[in-house]
Amino acid sequence: LRQMIEHVARVRGLELLRSTGLFSHLYPELVDDLDDVGFHRSLGVLGWPNERVSLAWGMAALLTPIERGRAFDLAKGILNRQRASNDEIDRAGWLVEHRDVWRDWESQRPHTVKRVLAQPGVDELLELAHANEHELNQSTDRSSRLAARFREWGQAGVDPTPLVTGDDLIAWGYVPGREFKEILDKVRDRQLDGELSSHEDAEAFVRARWMRS
């Protein structure tokens, strides 16, 4: 199954499995979730890149027509059964979780998009976005703009060195606790949005909004 999903001829292989009735034996979890229309859409997404793909990408693409929460659970369950590695299982789940990032990224705050694009699987995610949008709309306008914005930002733009660390907060007189995460997350969001650009700006932001214990 791994070889078939990863292979450049994966669409033909899955078509043969479906036509011979073997698909339901190999993927019993999908019998009630992938009707003929859904299966056809899955093949459209799977066939987008005319090259080998990873097992995680192939599984995420296969589950495209299925509601995201259900698809997330299915990806984990199927890959566990197929004895995939933990990294492959986690990557497939992450791809499923963020597969629709192309749809509304332009209406979101930069920090929301950048936090997704900063992850190691971003290249596969963008490829999945292209495939999904093309299958639905016969275009890749929004996903292509997202890929272009990622290139514009660069890795340093989506994952810059944090302006503030926990050690900084302690040095400023804050006591470690649950509030630390909130403070660090807020500062990070402002940094990614371009509203804070220096350590001094970040310190002033923190001191103005959080009382020291």
Coordinates of C-alpha atoms in Angstrom, one line a residue:
L1 CA 0.0 0.0 0.0
R2 CA 2.8 2.4 0.8
Q3 CA 4.5 1.8 -2.6
M4 CA 1.2 2.3 -4.4
I5 CA 0.3 5.6 -2.6
E6 CA 3.8 7.0 -3.1
H7 CA 4.1 5.8 -6.8
V8 CA 3.7 8.1 -9.7
A9 CA 1.0 5.8 -11.0
R10 CA -1.0 5.8 -7.7
V11 CA -4.2 7.0 -9.4
R12 CA -4.2 4.0 -11.8
G13 CA -3.5 1.7 -8.9
L14 CA -6.3 3.0 -6.8
E15 CA -8.7 2.8 -9.8
L16 CA -7.9 -0.9 -10.2
L17 CA -8.4 -1.5 -6.5
R18 CA -11.8 0.2 -6.6
S19 CA -12.9 -1.6 -9.8
T20 CA -12.0 -5.0 -8.5
G21 CA -13.5 -4.5 -5.0
L22 CA -10.2 -4.7 -3.2
F23 CA -10.2 -1.1 -2.1
S24 CA -12.9 -1.8 0.5
H25 CA -10.8 -4.7 1.9
L26 CA -7.6 -2.7 2.1
Y27 CA -9.3 0.5 3.4
P28 CA -12.4 -0.8 5.2
E29 CA -12.5 2.5 7.2
L30 CA -13.3 4.4 4.1
V31 CA -16.2 2.3 2.8
D32 CA -18.8 4.7 4.4
D33 CA -16.9 7.9 3.8
L34 CA -15.8 7.8 0.1
D35 CA -18.6 7.4 -2.4
D36 CA -18.0 7.4 -6.1
V37 CA -18.0 11.2 -6.3
G38 CA -15.7 11.5 -3.4
F39 CA -13.4 8.9 -4.7
H40 CA -13.2 10.7 -8.0
R41 CA -12.2 13.9 -6.2
S42 CA -9.6 12.1 -4.2
L43 CA -8.0 10.8 -7.5
G44 CA -8.0 14.3 -8.9
V45 CA -6.1 15.6 -5.9
L46 CA -3.7 12.6 -5.9
G47 CA -3.0 13.0 -9.6
W48 CA -2.0 16.7 -9.4
P49 CA 1.8 16.2 -8.8
N50 CA 3.1 13.9 -11.6
E51 CA 5.8 12.6 -9.4
R52 CA 6.3 10.4 -6.4
V53 CA 4.8 11.7 -3.1
S54 CA 5.3 10.9 0.5
L55 CA 3.0 8.4 2.3
A56 CA 1.8 11.3 4.5
W57 CA 0.9 13.5 1.5
G58 CA -0.8 10.7 -0.3
M59 CA -3.0 9.8 2.7
A60 CA -3.9 13.5 3.2
A61 CA -4.8 13.8 -0.5
L62 CA -6.9 10.6 -0.4
L63 CA -8.9 11.9 2.5
T64 CA -9.6 15.3 0.9
P65 CA -13.4 14.9 0.4
I66 CA -13.9 13.8 4.0
E67 CA -14.8 16.3 6.8
R68 CA -11.6 17.5 8.3
G69 CA -12.0 16.2 11.9
R70 CA -13.1 12.8 10.6
A71 CA -10.2 12.8 8.0
F72 CA -7.7 13.6 10.8
D73 CA -8.8 10.5 12.8
L74 CA -8.9 8.3 9.7
A75 CA -5.4 9.3 8.7
K76 CA -4.0 8.5 12.1
G77 CA -5.9 5.2 12.3
I78 CA -5.0 4.0 8.8
L79 CA -1.4 4.9 9.1
N80 CA -1.1 3.3 12.5
R81 CA -2.5 0.1 11.0
Q82 CA -0.1 0.3 8.2
R83 CA 2.8 0.6 10.7
A84 CA 3.9 4.0 9.4
S85 CA 6.4 5.9 11.5
N86 CA 5.3 8.4 14.1
D87 CA 6.8 11.2 12.0
E88 CA 4.7 10.1 9.0
I89 CA 1.5 9.8 11.1
D90 CA 2.1 13.3 12.6
R91 CA 2.8 14.8 9.2
A92 CA -0.3 13.3 7.6
G93 CA -2.4 14.6 10.5
W94 CA -0.9 18.1 10.2
L95 CA -1.5 18.2 6.5
V96 CA -5.1 17.2 7.0
E97 CA -5.5 19.8 9.8
H98 CA -4.2 22.6 7.6
R99 CA -5.3 21.5 4.1
D100 CA -7.7 24.4 3.7
V101 CA -5.2 27.1 4.5
W102 CA -5.4 28.4 0.9
R103 CA -9.1 29.2 1.2
D104 CA -9.1 32.2 3.4
W105 CA -5.5 33.0 4.2
E106 CA -5.8 36.5 2.8
S107 CA -8.5 37.5 5.4
Q108 CA -6.4 36.2 8.3
R109 CA -3.9 38.1 10.4
P110 CA -0.3 37.4 9.3
H111 CA 0.7 35.7 12.5
T112 CA -2.0 33.0 11.9
V113 CA -0.7 32.2 8.4
K114 CA 3.0 32.5 9.4
R115 CA 2.6 30.0 12.2
V116 CA 1.4 27.4 9.7
L117 CA 4.0 28.2 7.1
A118 CA 6.8 28.0 9.6
Q119 CA 6.3 24.3 10.1
P120 CA 8.7 21.7 8.4
G121 CA 5.9 20.3 6.1
V122 CA 5.2 23.6 4.4
D123 CA 6.3 22.5 0.9
E124 CA 4.0 19.5 1.0
L125 CA 1.2 21.6 2.4
L126 CA 1.5 24.1 -0.4
E127 CA 1.5 21.3 -3.0
L128 CA -1.6 19.9 -1.3
A129 CA -3.2 23.3 -1.5
H130 CA -2.5 23.6 -5.2
A131 CA -4.0 20.1 -5.8
N132 CA -7.1 20.8 -3.7
E133 CA -7.8 24.2 -5.3
H134 CA -7.2 22.9 -8.8
E135 CA -9.6 20.0 -8.3
L136 CA -12.3 22.2 -6.9
N137 CA -11.9 25.3 -9.1
Q138 CA -9.8 24.3 -12.0
S139 CA -7.4 27.1 -11.0
T140 CA -4.6 27.6 -8.4
D141 CA -5.0 31.4 -7.9
R142 CA -5.3 31.6 -4.2
S143 CA -2.9 28.8 -3.4
S144 CA -0.4 30.3 -5.8
R145 CA -0.7 33.7 -4.1
L146 CA -0.1 32.0 -0.8
A147 CA 3.0 30.3 -2.2
A148 CA 4.3 33.6 -3.6
R149 CA 3.7 35.3 -0.2
F150 CA 5.7 32.5 1.5
R151 CA 8.6 33.1 -0.9
E152 CA 8.3 36.9 -0.2
W153 CA 8.4 36.4 3.5
G154 CA 11.1 33.7 3.5
Q155 CA 11.9 31.4 6.3
A156 CA 13.2 34.3 8.4
G157 CA 9.9 36.1 7.9
V158 CA 7.7 33.3 9.0
D159 CA 9.9 32.1 11.8
P160 CA 12.1 35.0 13.0
T161 CA 14.2 34.8 16.2
P162 CA 11.8 35.5 19.1
L163 CA 12.1 39.0 20.5
V164 CA 11.4 37.8 24.1
T165 CA 12.2 34.6 25.9
G166 CA 11.2 33.2 29.3
D167 CA 14.6 34.2 30.6
D168 CA 13.8 37.8 29.6
L169 CA 10.5 37.7 31.5
I170 CA 12.3 36.5 34.7
A171 CA 14.9 39.2 34.3
W172 CA 12.2 41.7 34.1
G173 CA 10.7 40.5 37.4
Y174 CA 8.0 38.2 36.2
V175 CA 7.4 34.9 38.1
P176 CA 7.3 31.7 35.9
G177 CA 3.8 30.4 35.6
R178 CA 0.9 29.8 33.2
E179 CA 0.9 33.5 32.3
F180 CA 4.3 33.1 30.7
K181 CA 2.9 31.3 27.7
E182 CA 0.2 33.9 27.2
I183 CA 2.8 36.7 27.3
L184 CA 5.2 35.0 24.9
D185 CA 2.4 34.1 22.5
K186 CA 1.1 37.6 22.4
V187 CA 4.6 39.1 21.8
R188 CA 5.2 36.5 19.1
D189 CA 1.9 37.3 17.4
R190 CA 2.7 41.1 17.4
Q191 CA 6.2 40.3 16.1
L192 CA 4.9 38.2 13.3
D193 CA 2.3 40.9 12.4
G194 CA 5.1 43.4 12.2
E195 CA 3.9 45.4 15.1
L196 CA 7.0 44.7 17.3
S197 CA 10.4 44.8 15.7
S198 CA 13.0 45.1 18.6
H199 CA 13.7 43.7 22.0
E200 CA 13.1 47.1 23.5
D201 CA 9.7 47.4 21.8
A202 CA 8.7 44.0 23.1
E203 CA 9.8 44.9 26.6
A204 CA 7.8 48.0 26.6
F205 CA 4.8 46.1 25.3
V206 CA 5.0 43.5 28.1
R207 CA 5.5 46.0 30.9
A208 CA 2.5 48.1 29.7
R209 CA 0.1 45.1 29.7
W210 CA 1.1 42.7 32.5
M211 CA 1.8 43.5 36.1
R212 CA 4.7 41.8 37.7
S213 CA 3.9 39.4 40.5

